[in-house]
mmCIF file with all atom_site columns, C-alpha atoms in Angstrom:
data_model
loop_
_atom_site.group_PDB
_atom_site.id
_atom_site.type_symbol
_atom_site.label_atom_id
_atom_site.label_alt_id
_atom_site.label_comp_id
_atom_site.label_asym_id
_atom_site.label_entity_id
_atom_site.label_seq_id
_atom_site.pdbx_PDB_ins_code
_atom_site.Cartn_x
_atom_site.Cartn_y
_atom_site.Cartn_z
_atom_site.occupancy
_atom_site.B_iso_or_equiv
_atom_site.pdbx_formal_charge
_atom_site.auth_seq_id
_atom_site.auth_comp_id
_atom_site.auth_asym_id
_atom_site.auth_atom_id
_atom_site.pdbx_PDB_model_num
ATOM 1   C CA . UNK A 1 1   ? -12.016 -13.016 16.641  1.00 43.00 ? 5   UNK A CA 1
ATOM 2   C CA . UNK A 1 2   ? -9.819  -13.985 13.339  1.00 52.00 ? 6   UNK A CA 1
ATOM 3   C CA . UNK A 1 3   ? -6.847  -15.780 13.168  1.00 92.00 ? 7   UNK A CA 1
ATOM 4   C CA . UNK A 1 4   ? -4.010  -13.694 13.242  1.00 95.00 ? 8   UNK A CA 1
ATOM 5   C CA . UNK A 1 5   ? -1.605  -15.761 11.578  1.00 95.00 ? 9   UNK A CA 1
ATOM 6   C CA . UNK A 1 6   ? -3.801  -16.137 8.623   1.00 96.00 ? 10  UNK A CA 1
ATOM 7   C CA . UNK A 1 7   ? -4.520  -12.564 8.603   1.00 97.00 ? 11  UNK A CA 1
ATOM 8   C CA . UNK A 1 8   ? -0.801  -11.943 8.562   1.00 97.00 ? 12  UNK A CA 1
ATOM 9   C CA . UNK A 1 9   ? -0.229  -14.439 5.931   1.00 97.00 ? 13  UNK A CA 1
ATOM 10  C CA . UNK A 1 10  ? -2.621  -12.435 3.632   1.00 97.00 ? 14  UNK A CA 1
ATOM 11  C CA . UNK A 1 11  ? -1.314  -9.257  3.624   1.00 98.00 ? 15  UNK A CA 1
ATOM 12  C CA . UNK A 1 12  ? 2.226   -10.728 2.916   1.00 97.00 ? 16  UNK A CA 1
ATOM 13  C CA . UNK A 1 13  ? 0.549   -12.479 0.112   1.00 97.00 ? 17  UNK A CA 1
ATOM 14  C CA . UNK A 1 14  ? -0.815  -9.156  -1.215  1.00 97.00 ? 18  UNK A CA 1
ATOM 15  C CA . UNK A 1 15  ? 2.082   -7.001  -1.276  1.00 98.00 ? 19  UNK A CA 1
ATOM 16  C CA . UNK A 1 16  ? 4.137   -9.815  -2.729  1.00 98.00 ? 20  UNK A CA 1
ATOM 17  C CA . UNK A 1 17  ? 1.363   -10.551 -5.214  1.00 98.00 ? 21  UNK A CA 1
ATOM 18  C CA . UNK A 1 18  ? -0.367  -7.127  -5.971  1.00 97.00 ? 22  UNK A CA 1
ATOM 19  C CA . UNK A 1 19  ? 2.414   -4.656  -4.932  1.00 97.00 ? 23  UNK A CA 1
ATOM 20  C CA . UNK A 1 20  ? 5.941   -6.563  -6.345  1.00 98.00 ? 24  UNK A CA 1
ATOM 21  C CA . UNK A 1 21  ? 4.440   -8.725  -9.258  1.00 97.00 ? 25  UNK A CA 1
ATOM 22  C CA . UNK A 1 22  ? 1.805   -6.592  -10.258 1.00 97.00 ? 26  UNK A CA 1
ATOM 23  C CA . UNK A 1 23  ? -0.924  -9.545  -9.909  1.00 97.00 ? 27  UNK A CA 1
ATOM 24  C CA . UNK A 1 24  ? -3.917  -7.940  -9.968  1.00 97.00 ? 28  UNK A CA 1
ATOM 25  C CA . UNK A 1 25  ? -5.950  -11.167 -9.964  1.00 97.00 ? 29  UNK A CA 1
ATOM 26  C CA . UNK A 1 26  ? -5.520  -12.242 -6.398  1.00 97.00 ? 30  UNK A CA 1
ATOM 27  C CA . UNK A 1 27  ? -7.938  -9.119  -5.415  1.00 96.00 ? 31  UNK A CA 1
ATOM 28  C CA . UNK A 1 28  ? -10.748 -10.905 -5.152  1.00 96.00 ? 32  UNK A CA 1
ATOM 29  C CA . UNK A 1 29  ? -9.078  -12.899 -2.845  1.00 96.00 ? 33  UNK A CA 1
ATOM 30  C CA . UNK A 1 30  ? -7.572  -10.677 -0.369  1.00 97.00 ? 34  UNK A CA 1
ATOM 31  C CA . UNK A 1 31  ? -10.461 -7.847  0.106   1.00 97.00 ? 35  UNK A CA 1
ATOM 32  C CA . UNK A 1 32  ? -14.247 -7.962  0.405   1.00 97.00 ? 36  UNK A CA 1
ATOM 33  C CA . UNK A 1 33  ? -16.073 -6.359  -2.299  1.00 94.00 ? 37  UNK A CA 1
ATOM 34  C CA . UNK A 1 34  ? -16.841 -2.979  -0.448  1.00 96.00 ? 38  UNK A CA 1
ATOM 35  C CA . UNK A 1 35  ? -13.340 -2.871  1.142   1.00 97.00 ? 39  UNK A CA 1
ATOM 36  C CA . UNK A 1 36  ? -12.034 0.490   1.969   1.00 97.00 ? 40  UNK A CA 1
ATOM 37  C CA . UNK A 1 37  ? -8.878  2.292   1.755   1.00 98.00 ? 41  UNK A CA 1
ATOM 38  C CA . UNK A 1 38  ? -8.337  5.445   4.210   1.00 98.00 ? 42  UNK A CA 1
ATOM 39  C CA . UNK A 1 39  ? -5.280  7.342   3.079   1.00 93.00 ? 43  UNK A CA 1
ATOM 40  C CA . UNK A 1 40  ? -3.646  10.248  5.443   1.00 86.00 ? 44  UNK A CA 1
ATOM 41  C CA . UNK A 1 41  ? -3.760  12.776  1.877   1.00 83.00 ? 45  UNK A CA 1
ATOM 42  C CA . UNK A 1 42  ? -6.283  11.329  -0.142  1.00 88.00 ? 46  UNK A CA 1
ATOM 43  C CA . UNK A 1 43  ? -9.567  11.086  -1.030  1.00 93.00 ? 47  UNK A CA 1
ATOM 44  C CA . UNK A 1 44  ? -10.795 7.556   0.744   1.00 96.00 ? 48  UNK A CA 1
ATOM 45  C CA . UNK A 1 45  ? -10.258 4.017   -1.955  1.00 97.00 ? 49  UNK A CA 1
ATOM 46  C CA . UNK A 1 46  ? -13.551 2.581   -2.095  1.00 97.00 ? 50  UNK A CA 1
ATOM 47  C CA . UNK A 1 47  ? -14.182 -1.010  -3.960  1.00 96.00 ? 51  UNK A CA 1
ATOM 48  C CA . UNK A 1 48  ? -11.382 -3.499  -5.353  1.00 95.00 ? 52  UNK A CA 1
ATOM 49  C CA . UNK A 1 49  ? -11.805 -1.775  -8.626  1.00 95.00 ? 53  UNK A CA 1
ATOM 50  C CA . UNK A 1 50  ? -10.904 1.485   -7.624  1.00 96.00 ? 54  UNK A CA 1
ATOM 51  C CA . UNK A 1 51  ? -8.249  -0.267  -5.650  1.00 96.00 ? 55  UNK A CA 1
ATOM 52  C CA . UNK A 1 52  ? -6.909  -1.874  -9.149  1.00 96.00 ? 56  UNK A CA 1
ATOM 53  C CA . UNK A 1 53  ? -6.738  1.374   -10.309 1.00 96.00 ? 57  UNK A CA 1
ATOM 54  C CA . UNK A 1 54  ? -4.778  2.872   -7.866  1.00 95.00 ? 58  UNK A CA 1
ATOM 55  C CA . UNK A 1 55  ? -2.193  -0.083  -7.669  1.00 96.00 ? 59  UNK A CA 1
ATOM 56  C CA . UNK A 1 56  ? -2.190  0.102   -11.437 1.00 97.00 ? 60  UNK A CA 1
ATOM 57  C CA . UNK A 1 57  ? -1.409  4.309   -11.408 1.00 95.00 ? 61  UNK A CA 1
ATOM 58  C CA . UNK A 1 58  ? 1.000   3.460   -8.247  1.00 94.00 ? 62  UNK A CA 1
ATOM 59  C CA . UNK A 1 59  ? 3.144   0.572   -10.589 1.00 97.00 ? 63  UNK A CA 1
ATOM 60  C CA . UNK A 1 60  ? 2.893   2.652   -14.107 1.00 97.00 ? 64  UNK A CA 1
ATOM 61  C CA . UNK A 1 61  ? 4.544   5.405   -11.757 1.00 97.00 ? 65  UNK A CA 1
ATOM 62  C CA . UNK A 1 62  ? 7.075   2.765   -10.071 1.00 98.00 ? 66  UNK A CA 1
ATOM 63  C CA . UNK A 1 63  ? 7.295   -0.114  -12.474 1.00 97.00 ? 67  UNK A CA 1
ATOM 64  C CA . UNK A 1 64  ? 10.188  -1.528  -10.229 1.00 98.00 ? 68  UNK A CA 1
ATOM 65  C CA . UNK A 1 65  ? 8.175   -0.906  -7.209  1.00 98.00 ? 69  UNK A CA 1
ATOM 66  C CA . UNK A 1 66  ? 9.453   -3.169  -4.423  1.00 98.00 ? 70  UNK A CA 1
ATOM 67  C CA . UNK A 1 67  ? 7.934   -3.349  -0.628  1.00 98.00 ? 71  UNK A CA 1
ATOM 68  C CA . UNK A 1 68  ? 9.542   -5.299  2.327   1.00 98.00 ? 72  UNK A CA 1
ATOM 69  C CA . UNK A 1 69  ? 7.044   -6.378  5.153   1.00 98.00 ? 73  UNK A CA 1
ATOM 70  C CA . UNK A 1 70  ? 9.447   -4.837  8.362   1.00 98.00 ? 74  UNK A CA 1
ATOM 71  C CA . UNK A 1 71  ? 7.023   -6.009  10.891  1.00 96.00 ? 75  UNK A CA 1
ATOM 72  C CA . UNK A 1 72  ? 3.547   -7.443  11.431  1.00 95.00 ? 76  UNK A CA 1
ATOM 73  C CA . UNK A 1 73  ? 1.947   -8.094  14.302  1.00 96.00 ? 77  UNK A CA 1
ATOM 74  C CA . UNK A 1 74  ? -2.177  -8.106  14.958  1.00 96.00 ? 78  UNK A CA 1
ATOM 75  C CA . UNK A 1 75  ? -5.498  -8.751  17.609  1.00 95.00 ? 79  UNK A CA 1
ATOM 76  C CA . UNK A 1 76  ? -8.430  -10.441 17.158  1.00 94.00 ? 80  UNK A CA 1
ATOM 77  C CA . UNK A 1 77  ? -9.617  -8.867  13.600  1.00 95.00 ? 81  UNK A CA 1
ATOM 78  C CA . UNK A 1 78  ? -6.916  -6.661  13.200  1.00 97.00 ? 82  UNK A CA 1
ATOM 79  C CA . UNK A 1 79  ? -3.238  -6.638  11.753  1.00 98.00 ? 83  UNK A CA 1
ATOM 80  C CA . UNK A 1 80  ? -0.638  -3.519  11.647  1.00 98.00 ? 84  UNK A CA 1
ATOM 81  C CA . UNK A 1 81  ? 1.787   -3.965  9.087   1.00 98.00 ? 85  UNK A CA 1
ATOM 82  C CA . UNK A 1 82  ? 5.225   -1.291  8.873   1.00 98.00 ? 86  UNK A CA 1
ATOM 83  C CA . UNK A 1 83  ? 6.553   -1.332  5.525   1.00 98.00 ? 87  UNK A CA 1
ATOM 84  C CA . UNK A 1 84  ? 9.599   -0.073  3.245   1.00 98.00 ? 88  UNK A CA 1
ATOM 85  C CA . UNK A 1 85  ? 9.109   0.534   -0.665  1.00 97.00 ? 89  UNK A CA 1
ATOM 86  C CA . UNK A 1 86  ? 11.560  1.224   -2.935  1.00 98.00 ? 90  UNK A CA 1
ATOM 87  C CA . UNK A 1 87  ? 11.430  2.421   -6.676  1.00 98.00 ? 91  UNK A CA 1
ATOM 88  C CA . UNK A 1 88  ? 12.264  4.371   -9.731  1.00 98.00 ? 92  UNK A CA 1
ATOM 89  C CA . UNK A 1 89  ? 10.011  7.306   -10.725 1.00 98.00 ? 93  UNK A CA 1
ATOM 90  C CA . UNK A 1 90  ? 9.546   6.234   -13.934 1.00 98.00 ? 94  UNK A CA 1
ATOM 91  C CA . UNK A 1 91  ? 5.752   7.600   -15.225 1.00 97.00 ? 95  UNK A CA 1
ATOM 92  C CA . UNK A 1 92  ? 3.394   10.172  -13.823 1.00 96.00 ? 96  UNK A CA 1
ATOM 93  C CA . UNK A 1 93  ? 2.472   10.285  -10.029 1.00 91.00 ? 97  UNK A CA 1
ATOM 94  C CA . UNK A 1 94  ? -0.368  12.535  -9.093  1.00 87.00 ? 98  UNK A CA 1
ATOM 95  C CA . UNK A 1 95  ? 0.919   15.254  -11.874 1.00 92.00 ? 99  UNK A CA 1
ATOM 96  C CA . UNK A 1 96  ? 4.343   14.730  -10.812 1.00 94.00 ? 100 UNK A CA 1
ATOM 97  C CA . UNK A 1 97  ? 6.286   14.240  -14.107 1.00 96.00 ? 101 UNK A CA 1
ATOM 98  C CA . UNK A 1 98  ? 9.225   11.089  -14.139 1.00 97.00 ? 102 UNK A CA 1
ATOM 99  C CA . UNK A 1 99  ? 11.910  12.347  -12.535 1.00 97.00 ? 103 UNK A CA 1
ATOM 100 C CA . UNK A 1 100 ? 14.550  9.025   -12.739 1.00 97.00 ? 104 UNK A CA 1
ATOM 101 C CA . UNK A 1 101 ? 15.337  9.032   -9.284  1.00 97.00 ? 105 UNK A CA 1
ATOM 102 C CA . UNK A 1 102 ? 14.796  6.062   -6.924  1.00 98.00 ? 106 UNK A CA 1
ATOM 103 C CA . UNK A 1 103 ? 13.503  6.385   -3.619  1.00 98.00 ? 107 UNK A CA 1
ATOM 104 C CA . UNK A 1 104 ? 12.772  4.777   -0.303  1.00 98.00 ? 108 UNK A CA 1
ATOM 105 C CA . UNK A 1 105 ? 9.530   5.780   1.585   1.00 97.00 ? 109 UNK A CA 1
ATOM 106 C CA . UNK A 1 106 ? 8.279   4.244   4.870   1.00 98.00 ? 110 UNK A CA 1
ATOM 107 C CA . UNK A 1 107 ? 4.838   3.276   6.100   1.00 97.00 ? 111 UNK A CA 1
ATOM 108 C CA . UNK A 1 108 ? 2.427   1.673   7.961   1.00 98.00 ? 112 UNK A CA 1
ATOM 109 C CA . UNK A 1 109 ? -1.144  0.042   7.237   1.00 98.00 ? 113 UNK A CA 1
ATOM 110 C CA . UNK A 1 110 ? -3.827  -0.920  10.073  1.00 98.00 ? 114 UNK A CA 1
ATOM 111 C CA . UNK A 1 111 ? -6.177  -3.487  8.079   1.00 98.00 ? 115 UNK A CA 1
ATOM 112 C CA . UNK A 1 112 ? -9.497  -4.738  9.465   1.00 98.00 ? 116 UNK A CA 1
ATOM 113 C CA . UNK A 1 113 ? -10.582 -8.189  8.452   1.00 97.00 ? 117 UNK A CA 1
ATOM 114 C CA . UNK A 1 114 ? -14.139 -9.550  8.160   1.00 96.00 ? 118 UNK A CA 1
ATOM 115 C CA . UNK A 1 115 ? -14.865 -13.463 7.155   1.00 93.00 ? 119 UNK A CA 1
ATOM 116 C CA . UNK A 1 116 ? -11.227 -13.715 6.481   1.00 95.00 ? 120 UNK A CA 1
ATOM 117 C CA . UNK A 1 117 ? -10.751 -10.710 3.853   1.00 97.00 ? 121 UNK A CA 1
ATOM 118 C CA . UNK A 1 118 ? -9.668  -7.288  4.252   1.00 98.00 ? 122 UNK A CA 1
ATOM 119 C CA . UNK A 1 119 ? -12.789 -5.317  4.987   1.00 98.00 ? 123 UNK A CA 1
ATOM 120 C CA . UNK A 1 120 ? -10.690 -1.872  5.530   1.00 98.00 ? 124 UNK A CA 1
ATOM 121 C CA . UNK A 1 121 ? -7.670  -0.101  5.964   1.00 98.00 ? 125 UNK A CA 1
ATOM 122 C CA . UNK A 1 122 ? -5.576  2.618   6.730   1.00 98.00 ? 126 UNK A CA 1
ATOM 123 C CA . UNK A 1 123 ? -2.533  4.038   5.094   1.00 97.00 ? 127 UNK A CA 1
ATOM 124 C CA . UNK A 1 124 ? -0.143  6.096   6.813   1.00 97.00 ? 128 UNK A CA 1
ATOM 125 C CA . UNK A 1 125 ? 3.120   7.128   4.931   1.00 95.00 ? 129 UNK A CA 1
ATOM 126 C CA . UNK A 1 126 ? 5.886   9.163   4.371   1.00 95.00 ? 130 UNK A CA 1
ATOM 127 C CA . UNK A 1 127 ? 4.274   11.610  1.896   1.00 92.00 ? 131 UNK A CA 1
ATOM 128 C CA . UNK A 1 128 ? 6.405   14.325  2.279   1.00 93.00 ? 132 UNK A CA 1
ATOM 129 C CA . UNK A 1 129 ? 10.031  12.170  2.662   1.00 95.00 ? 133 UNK A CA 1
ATOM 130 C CA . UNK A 1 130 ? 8.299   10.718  -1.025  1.00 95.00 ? 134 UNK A CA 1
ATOM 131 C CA . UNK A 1 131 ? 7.895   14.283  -2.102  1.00 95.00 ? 135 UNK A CA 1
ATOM 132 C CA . UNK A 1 132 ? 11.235  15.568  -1.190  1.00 95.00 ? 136 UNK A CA 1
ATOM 133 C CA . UNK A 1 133 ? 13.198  12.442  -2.309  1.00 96.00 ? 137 UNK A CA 1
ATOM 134 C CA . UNK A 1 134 ? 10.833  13.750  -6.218  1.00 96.00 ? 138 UNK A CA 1
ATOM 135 C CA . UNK A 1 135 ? 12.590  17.212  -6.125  1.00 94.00 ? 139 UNK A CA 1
ATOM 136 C CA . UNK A 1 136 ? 8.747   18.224  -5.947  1.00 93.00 ? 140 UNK A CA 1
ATOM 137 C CA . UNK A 1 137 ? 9.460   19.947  -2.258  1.00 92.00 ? 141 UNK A CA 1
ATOM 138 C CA . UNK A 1 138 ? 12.658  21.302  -1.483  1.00 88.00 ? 142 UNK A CA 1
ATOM 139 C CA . UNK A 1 139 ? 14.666  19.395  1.958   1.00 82.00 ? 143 UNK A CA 1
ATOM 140 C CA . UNK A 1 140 ? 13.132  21.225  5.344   1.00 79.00 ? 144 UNK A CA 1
ATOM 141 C CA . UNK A 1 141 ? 15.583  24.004  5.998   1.00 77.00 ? 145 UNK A CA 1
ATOM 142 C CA . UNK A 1 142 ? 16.149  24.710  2.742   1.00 66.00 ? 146 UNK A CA 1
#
């Protein structure tokens, strides 16, 4: 069993560091070496290098990305964090081209830990809210 609080404590730590600074140096700190990242519509993250990347892509895209921690609560080895982000579309997403417009998208992560690092986890968010609020998929009904 891990220590939830410390767990919890982590993750905080890494979307204030990696997510709203863009401090990609605390890596090393937060996941293991193979960590890996399952993501509902995407190819799976393996590595913290790949993981760089895509935090890299995600921030060139957002530059003023900002996420807020809404609640966190975890077992034994394992933490469930829902989160808010909010940004500006400001560089290329996934072939999307800068649109200008800021948006709010909703998620949640499961992350498994293993000698006190994140060893794994799951993204689930609101891909096609994120979409819509692009203009890249018109609102359902519509």
């Amino acid at each position: 069993m891990g220590n939830v609080e410390a767990n919890k404590a982590l993750i905080q730590r890494g979307f204030e560091e990696e997510w709203n600074k863009g401090n990609l140096d605390v890596i090393p700190e937060l996941f293991t070496a193979d960590v890996i990242c399952h993501m509902v519509h995407s190819p799976d993250i393996h590595g913290k290098d790949n993981w760089k990347e895509f935090i890299t892509a995600f921030r060139n895209a957002f530059p003023d990305i900002h996420f807020t921690i809404e609640d966190h609560f975890g077992e034994g080895d394992r933490v469930v964090t829902r989160w808010t982000f909010t940004g500006t579309h400001r560089g290329e997403l996934m072939g999307i081209p800068p649109t200008g417009v800021n948006i709010t998208v909703k998620g949640v992560n499961i992350y498994h830990f293993s000698y006190g690092k994140i060893s794994e986890f799951w993204v689930t968010l609101d891909d096609l809210g994120m979409l819509q609020q692009l203009g890249v998929i018109p609102p359902l009904g519509q």
